[in-house]
């Protein structure tokens, strides 16, 4: 191995051991997040120094065993391959002191690699509160490596840990496994003997967890509590996010206007303003909703509540070919399918995971909301049902229900189609509850928003530029050369319109004309581009002038029949199309990366778009 | 007796995990012979179940719990 400027320290441990807090405490702000090459899996690295020597700390995903069961675990373990360029010089192993035996199982496997190690007993406060006492000096002596007590929440023991890592050159005395046959029971026997020497259980006090869980998993209260959390989350995602979203739109608007003024009027200005700035705005505008959603999801996961939701939802979701662990991706899908699909990684069952990935994009993501809002305002009358329920709001709610039901029904169908190749099981730890670790949650929000920007942003930007070209240029009808695009101010003469007119016969049975056809194509960048396209088509100067777009759409008449183009039938058909169709290239790209196969994104594209076509066809033919 | 069949309030120890595809996973999670276990929670529809495995909570479906053979603790009462 080549010499390194900084020693590499791997931070390892089981899930829920408080590893992330400790990582923050050790590295402070000196950390960076990077993707593991070829995956969307992120790895945190940070730096710290002890007595002038530098250390690079790698945070590995929490795992229970050296034999990986899920994708995250697989990645955690690649680091220890003998030829891995970042094979650690030291392992800092974090164990939850409240549950030492199971936490030391993975420790025992890593210890046998004979890499110098430091053992961290974290959450010492919880373990002491429940009457467990650990003789650290004795444990240190038995193992032959430094053992440090920490309470990551309060930053206790962090300095000692740094010192221990700095001076660490010790491997464990004990060989836990028998080399020829790695017997799990044998490892546990060794651990049992070890713990018997160092741990005493004094009084046994009932934990908060034991008192609260019967309520959170109660047949009535359990579901009611979950439902109220969902309501609070969705309310916040939609209403709270509105203000920053407006500010972002305003900002990009001003930037666009500014550039229009200062740049010379040529194709380059058009590319910058209508292609790149507009594309960037389309990415950034979703960050508030995604950040708020992941703040709440992080909160529920960090406190331990999310595991209870998986627990009470498993039986229901299992009937649909999913698992209790599918609940996080499905809920996340309401903000954006991209981080939701990345969240499927901790579903161990291959079939459950694939089905979750396939159906998550049917959940009504936030990019569909502006489309629904515009279309509803165009065609749904402003009346009230029973005097209190506004029809417009009701239709919007129905669209969300359709998305959710659609994804569950699709899951059921895939359950029958996809063959079970590996054993299906659900084994999950219910971590004890603890107060939220705000720093961790904050970091997660930043990380998830960042992965949205990098995964979706690149693609949305590229597609926006391509679409800018297609909408601003058209074939030169005067010239004989095959390809000599000319700039056009009228969208009717553009390549986009050509495409729209080409697909018109196909979409006519759904009630769509070529103008809607253009919008369907441009929506491949992101669904909300529909609104911008409509404003371009109706040549409205201010893109945010919804009232104006609405009026133009409402008054447009079919030249043949003289009836309004955007009748209720067309609008409902169009909304159904947006509910089901796979119009998001970024999502397809993430599915490709996560499944490492073109098969699944293609199946997804085909089934969703097919479903959209058939459903829209039925709706239009019934309602016309 | 199988772990899937124990009732609330019963203290048992694990006797054996039947040979099955998830045997290693169960054992890695601490379900090894000799471990004291009790039923902690039942999900609303009776499945999955959550057990206290020597101090921590592990949930699994009935099908998984049916792979684990247990017996009553008959020393120092129950």
Coordinates of C-alpha atoms in Angstrom, one line a residue, chain A residues 134-426:
Chain A
X134 CA -20.0 -1.7 32.1
X135 CA -16.5 -2.1 33.6
X136 CA -14.5 -0.3 30.9
X137 CA -11.1 -1.0 32.4
X138 CA -11.8 -4.7 32.4
X139 CA -13.3 -4.7 28.9
X140 CA -10.1 -2.9 27.7
X141 CA -8.0 -5.5 29.3
X142 CA -9.9 -8.4 27.9
X143 CA -10.0 -7.0 24.4
X144 CA -6.5 -5.5 24.3
X145 CA -7.7 -2.3 22.5
X146 CA -8.8 1.1 23.8
X147 CA -12.4 1.4 24.9
X148 CA -13.9 4.8 25.2
X149 CA -17.3 5.8 26.7
X150 CA -19.1 8.5 24.8
X151 CA -22.4 10.3 24.8
X152 CA -22.5 11.7 21.3
X153 CA -25.6 13.6 21.9
X154 CA -23.8 15.8 24.5
X155 CA -20.3 15.5 22.9
X156 CA -19.0 13.7 26.0
X157 CA -15.9 11.5 25.4
X158 CA -15.1 12.9 22.0
X159 CA -11.6 14.3 22.9
X160 CA -10.7 11.0 24.6
X161 CA -11.8 9.2 21.4
X162 CA -9.6 11.4 19.2
X163 CA -6.6 10.7 21.4
X164 CA -7.3 7.0 21.4
X165 CA -7.6 6.9 17.6
X166 CA -4.4 9.0 17.4
X167 CA -2.5 6.5 19.4
X168 CA -4.2 3.3 18.2
X169 CA -2.0 0.5 17.0
X170 CA -3.7 -2.3 18.8
X171 CA -5.6 -5.3 17.5
X172 CA -7.8 -7.5 19.7
X173 CA -6.4 -10.3 21.8
X174 CA -9.4 -12.4 21.1
X175 CA -9.9 -14.4 17.9
X176 CA -13.7 -14.5 17.8
X177 CA -14.4 -16.8 14.9
X178 CA -13.0 -20.2 14.1
X179 CA -11.3 -19.7 10.8
X180 CA -12.5 -22.8 8.9
X181 CA -16.2 -22.4 9.7
X182 CA -17.6 -19.1 10.7
X183 CA -20.2 -20.2 13.2
X184 CA -22.5 -17.5 14.4
X185 CA -23.4 -19.3 17.6
X186 CA -19.7 -19.7 18.4
X187 CA -19.2 -15.9 18.1
X188 CA -22.2 -15.2 20.4
X189 CA -20.8 -17.7 22.9
X190 CA -17.5 -15.8 23.0
X191 CA -19.3 -12.5 23.4
X192 CA -21.6 -13.9 26.1
X193 CA -18.5 -15.0 28.1
X194 CA -16.9 -11.6 27.5
X195 CA -19.9 -9.6 28.5
X196 CA -20.5 -11.8 31.6
X197 CA -17.1 -10.5 32.9
X198 CA -17.6 -6.8 32.3
X199 CA -21.3 -6.0 32.5
X200 CA -23.7 -6.0 35.5
X201 CA -27.4 -5.4 35.3
X202 CA -28.4 -3.7 38.5
X203 CA -32.0 -2.7 38.7
X204 CA -34.2 -3.2 35.7
X205 CA -36.2 -0.1 34.9
X206 CA -38.9 0.2 32.4
X207 CA -37.9 2.3 29.5
X208 CA -40.0 5.1 27.9
X209 CA -40.1 2.9 24.8
X210 CA -42.0 0.1 26.6
X211 CA -44.6 2.5 27.8
X212 CA -45.2 4.3 24.6
X213 CA -45.1 1.5 22.1
X214 CA -48.4 -0.1 23.0
X215 CA -50.0 3.2 22.0
X216 CA -48.1 3.8 18.8
X217 CA -48.8 0.2 17.6
X218 CA -52.4 0.2 18.9
X219 CA -55.0 -1.0 16.3
X220 CA -56.9 2.3 16.6
X221 CA -54.5 4.9 18.0
X222 CA -51.5 3.6 16.1
X223 CA -53.1 4.3 12.7
X224 CA -54.7 7.6 13.8
X225 CA -51.4 8.9 15.1
X226 CA -49.7 7.9 11.8
X227 CA -52.5 9.5 9.8
X228 CA -52.2 12.8 11.8
X229 CA -48.4 12.9 11.3
X230 CA -49.0 12.4 7.5
X231 CA -51.5 15.3 7.5
X232 CA -49.1 17.6 9.3
X233 CA -46.3 16.7 6.9
X234 CA -48.3 17.2 3.8
X235 CA -49.8 20.5 5.1
X236 CA -46.3 21.7 5.8
X237 CA -44.9 20.5 2.5
X238 CA -47.5 22.4 0.6
X239 CA -48.2 25.6 2.6
X240 CA -44.9 26.2 4.3
X241 CA -42.9 25.6 1.1
X242 CA -45.0 28.1 -0.8
X243 CA -43.1 31.2 0.5
X244 CA -39.6 30.2 -0.3
X245 CA -40.8 28.8 -3.7
X246 CA -42.3 32.2 -4.5
X247 CA -39.1 33.9 -3.5
X248 CA -37.1 31.5 -5.8
X249 CA -39.4 32.1 -8.7
X250 CA -39.2 35.8 -8.2
X251 CA -35.4 35.7 -8.0
X252 CA -35.0 33.7 -11.2
X253 CA -37.5 36.0 -12.9
X254 CA -35.5 39.0 -12.0
X255 CA -32.3 37.3 -13.1
X256 CA -33.9 36.5 -16.5
X257 CA -35.1 40.1 -16.9
X258 CA -31.7 41.4 -15.9
X259 CA -29.9 39.2 -18.4
X260 CA -32.4 40.2 -21.1
X261 CA -31.4 43.8 -20.5
X262 CA -27.7 43.5 -20.3
X263 CA -27.0 40.9 -23.0
X264 CA -27.0 41.6 -26.7
X265 CA -30.1 40.1 -28.3
X266 CA -28.9 37.0 -30.1
X267 CA -29.2 33.2 -29.9
X268 CA -26.8 33.0 -27.0
X269 CA -29.0 35.3 -24.8
X270 CA -32.0 33.2 -25.7
X271 CA -30.1 30.0 -24.7
X272 CA -29.0 31.5 -21.4
X273 CA -32.3 33.0 -20.4
X274 CA -34.9 30.5 -21.9
X275 CA -32.7 27.4 -21.7
X276 CA -30.4 27.5 -18.8
X277 CA -31.9 30.0 -16.4
X278 CA -35.4 28.6 -16.9
X279 CA -34.0 25.0 -16.5
X280 CA -32.2 26.0 -13.3
X281 CA -35.3 27.6 -11.9
X282 CA -37.2 24.4 -12.6
X283 CA -34.7 22.5 -10.4
X284 CA -34.2 24.9 -7.6
X285 CA -37.9 25.7 -7.1
X286 CA -38.5 22.2 -5.7
X287 CA -35.8 22.3 -3.1
X288 CA -38.1 23.9 -0.4
X289 CA -40.7 21.1 -0.7
X290 CA -38.0 18.4 -0.7
X291 CA -36.2 19.9 2.2
X292 CA -39.3 20.2 4.3
X293 CA -40.4 16.7 3.5
X294 CA -37.0 15.2 4.4
X295 CA -36.9 17.2 7.5
X296 CA -40.0 15.5 8.8
X297 CA -39.0 12.1 7.4
X298 CA -35.6 12.5 9.1
X299 CA -37.3 13.5 12.3
X300 CA -39.6 10.5 12.3
X301 CA -36.7 8.2 11.5
X302 CA -34.2 9.7 13.9
X303 CA -36.5 9.4 16.9
X304 CA -37.2 5.8 16.0
X305 CA -40.9 6.3 15.2
X306 CA -40.6 5.3 11.5
X307 CA -39.7 1.7 12.4
X308 CA -43.1 1.5 14.2
X309 CA -44.9 2.7 11.1
X310 CA -43.2 0.0 9.1
X311 CA -44.2 -2.5 11.8
X312 CA -47.9 -1.6 11.8
X313 CA -48.1 -1.2 8.0
X314 CA -46.3 -4.4 7.0
X315 CA -49.3 -6.7 6.9
X316 CA -51.3 -4.3 4.8
X317 CA -48.5 -3.5 2.4
X318 CA -47.4 -7.2 2.2
X319 CA -50.8 -8.1 0.7
X320 CA -49.9 -5.6 -2.1
X321 CA -46.5 -7.1 -2.9
X322 CA -44.7 -4.5 -0.8
X323 CA -43.2 -4.5 2.6
X324 CA -43.5 -2.4 5.7
X325 CA -40.2 -0.8 4.7
X326 CA -41.8 0.5 1.5
X327 CA -43.7 3.1 3.5
X328 CA -40.8 5.6 3.5
X329 CA -40.3 5.6 -0.3
X330 CA -44.0 5.8 -0.9
X331 CA -44.5 8.9 1.4
X332 CA -41.3 10.5 0.0
X333 CA -42.7 10.1 -3.5
X334 CA -45.3 12.8 -2.7
X335 CA -42.4 15.3 -2.8
X336 CA -40.2 13.7 -5.5
X337 CA -39.6 10.2 -6.8
X338 CA -35.9 10.7 -7.1
X339 CA -34.9 10.7 -3.4
X340 CA -37.8 8.3 -2.8
X341 CA -36.3 5.7 -5.1
X342 CA -32.9 6.1 -3.4
X343 CA -34.6 5.4 -0.1
X344 CA -35.6 1.9 -1.2
X345 CA -32.0 0.8 -0.6
X346 CA -32.7 -0.5 2.9
X347 CA -35.4 -2.9 1.7
X348 CA -33.5 -6.2 1.8
X349 CA -35.9 -8.2 -0.4
X350 CA -35.1 -7.8 -4.0
X351 CA -38.7 -8.2 -5.2
X352 CA -40.2 -5.8 -2.6
X353 CA -37.5 -3.3 -3.6
X354 CA -38.1 -3.6 -7.3
X355 CA -41.9 -3.3 -6.9
X356 CA -41.4 -0.3 -4.6
X357 CA -39.2 1.4 -7.2
X358 CA -41.6 0.6 -10.1
X359 CA -44.7 2.1 -8.4
X360 CA -43.3 5.0 -6.4
X361 CA -43.4 7.4 -9.4
X362 CA -47.2 7.0 -9.5
X363 CA -47.5 8.8 -6.2
X364 CA -48.4 12.4 -7.0
X365 CA -45.1 14.2 -6.8
X366 CA -44.8 18.0 -6.3
X367 CA -44.0 18.6 -10.0
X368 CA -47.6 17.5 -10.9
X369 CA -49.1 20.0 -8.6
X370 CA -48.7 23.1 -10.8
X371 CA -50.1 21.2 -13.7
X372 CA -53.2 20.1 -11.7
X373 CA -53.6 23.6 -10.3
X374 CA -53.7 25.2 -13.8
X375 CA -55.9 22.6 -15.4
X376 CA -58.4 22.6 -12.5
X377 CA -58.7 26.4 -12.7
X378 CA -59.4 26.2 -16.4
X379 CA -62.2 23.6 -16.5
X380 CA -63.5 22.8 -13.0
X381 CA -66.5 25.1 -12.1
X382 CA -66.1 27.1 -8.9
X383 CA -69.0 25.4 -7.0
X384 CA -69.4 23.9 -3.6
X385 CA -70.7 20.5 -2.7
X386 CA -73.0 20.5 0.3
X387 CA -72.2 24.1 0.7
X388 CA -68.7 23.5 2.2
X389 CA -66.5 21.4 0.0
X390 CA -65.1 23.4 -2.9
X391 CA -65.3 21.3 -6.0
X392 CA -61.8 22.5 -7.2
X393 CA -60.2 21.3 -3.9
X394 CA -62.0 18.1 -4.1
X395 CA -60.8 17.4 -7.6
X396 CA -57.2 18.0 -6.5
X397 CA -57.7 15.6 -3.6
X398 CA -59.1 13.0 -6.0
X399 CA -55.9 13.4 -8.1
X400 CA -53.8 12.5 -5.1
X401 CA -56.0 9.6 -4.2
X402 CA -55.8 8.3 -7.8
X403 CA -52.0 8.5 -7.7
X404 CA -51.9 6.6 -4.4
X405 CA -54.5 3.9 -5.4
X406 CA -52.8 3.6 -8.8
X407 CA -49.4 2.8 -7.2
X408 CA -50.9 0.3 -4.8
X409 CA -52.9 -1.5 -7.6
X410 CA -49.8 -1.5 -9.8
X411 CA -47.9 -3.1 -6.9
X412 CA -50.5 -5.8 -6.7
X413 CA -50.2 -6.5 -10.4
X414 CA -46.4 -6.7 -10.2
X415 CA -46.7 -9.0 -7.3
X416 CA -48.3 -11.6 -9.6
X417 CA -46.0 -10.9 -12.6
X418 CA -42.5 -10.7 -11.0
X419 CA -41.1 -14.0 -9.9
X420 CA -39.8 -14.4 -6.4
X421 CA -36.3 -15.5 -6.8
X422 CA -35.0 -15.0 -3.3
X423 CA -36.6 -15.6 0.1
X424 CA -39.0 -12.9 1.3
X425 CA -38.7 -11.8 4.9
X426 CA -39.1 -8.9 7.3

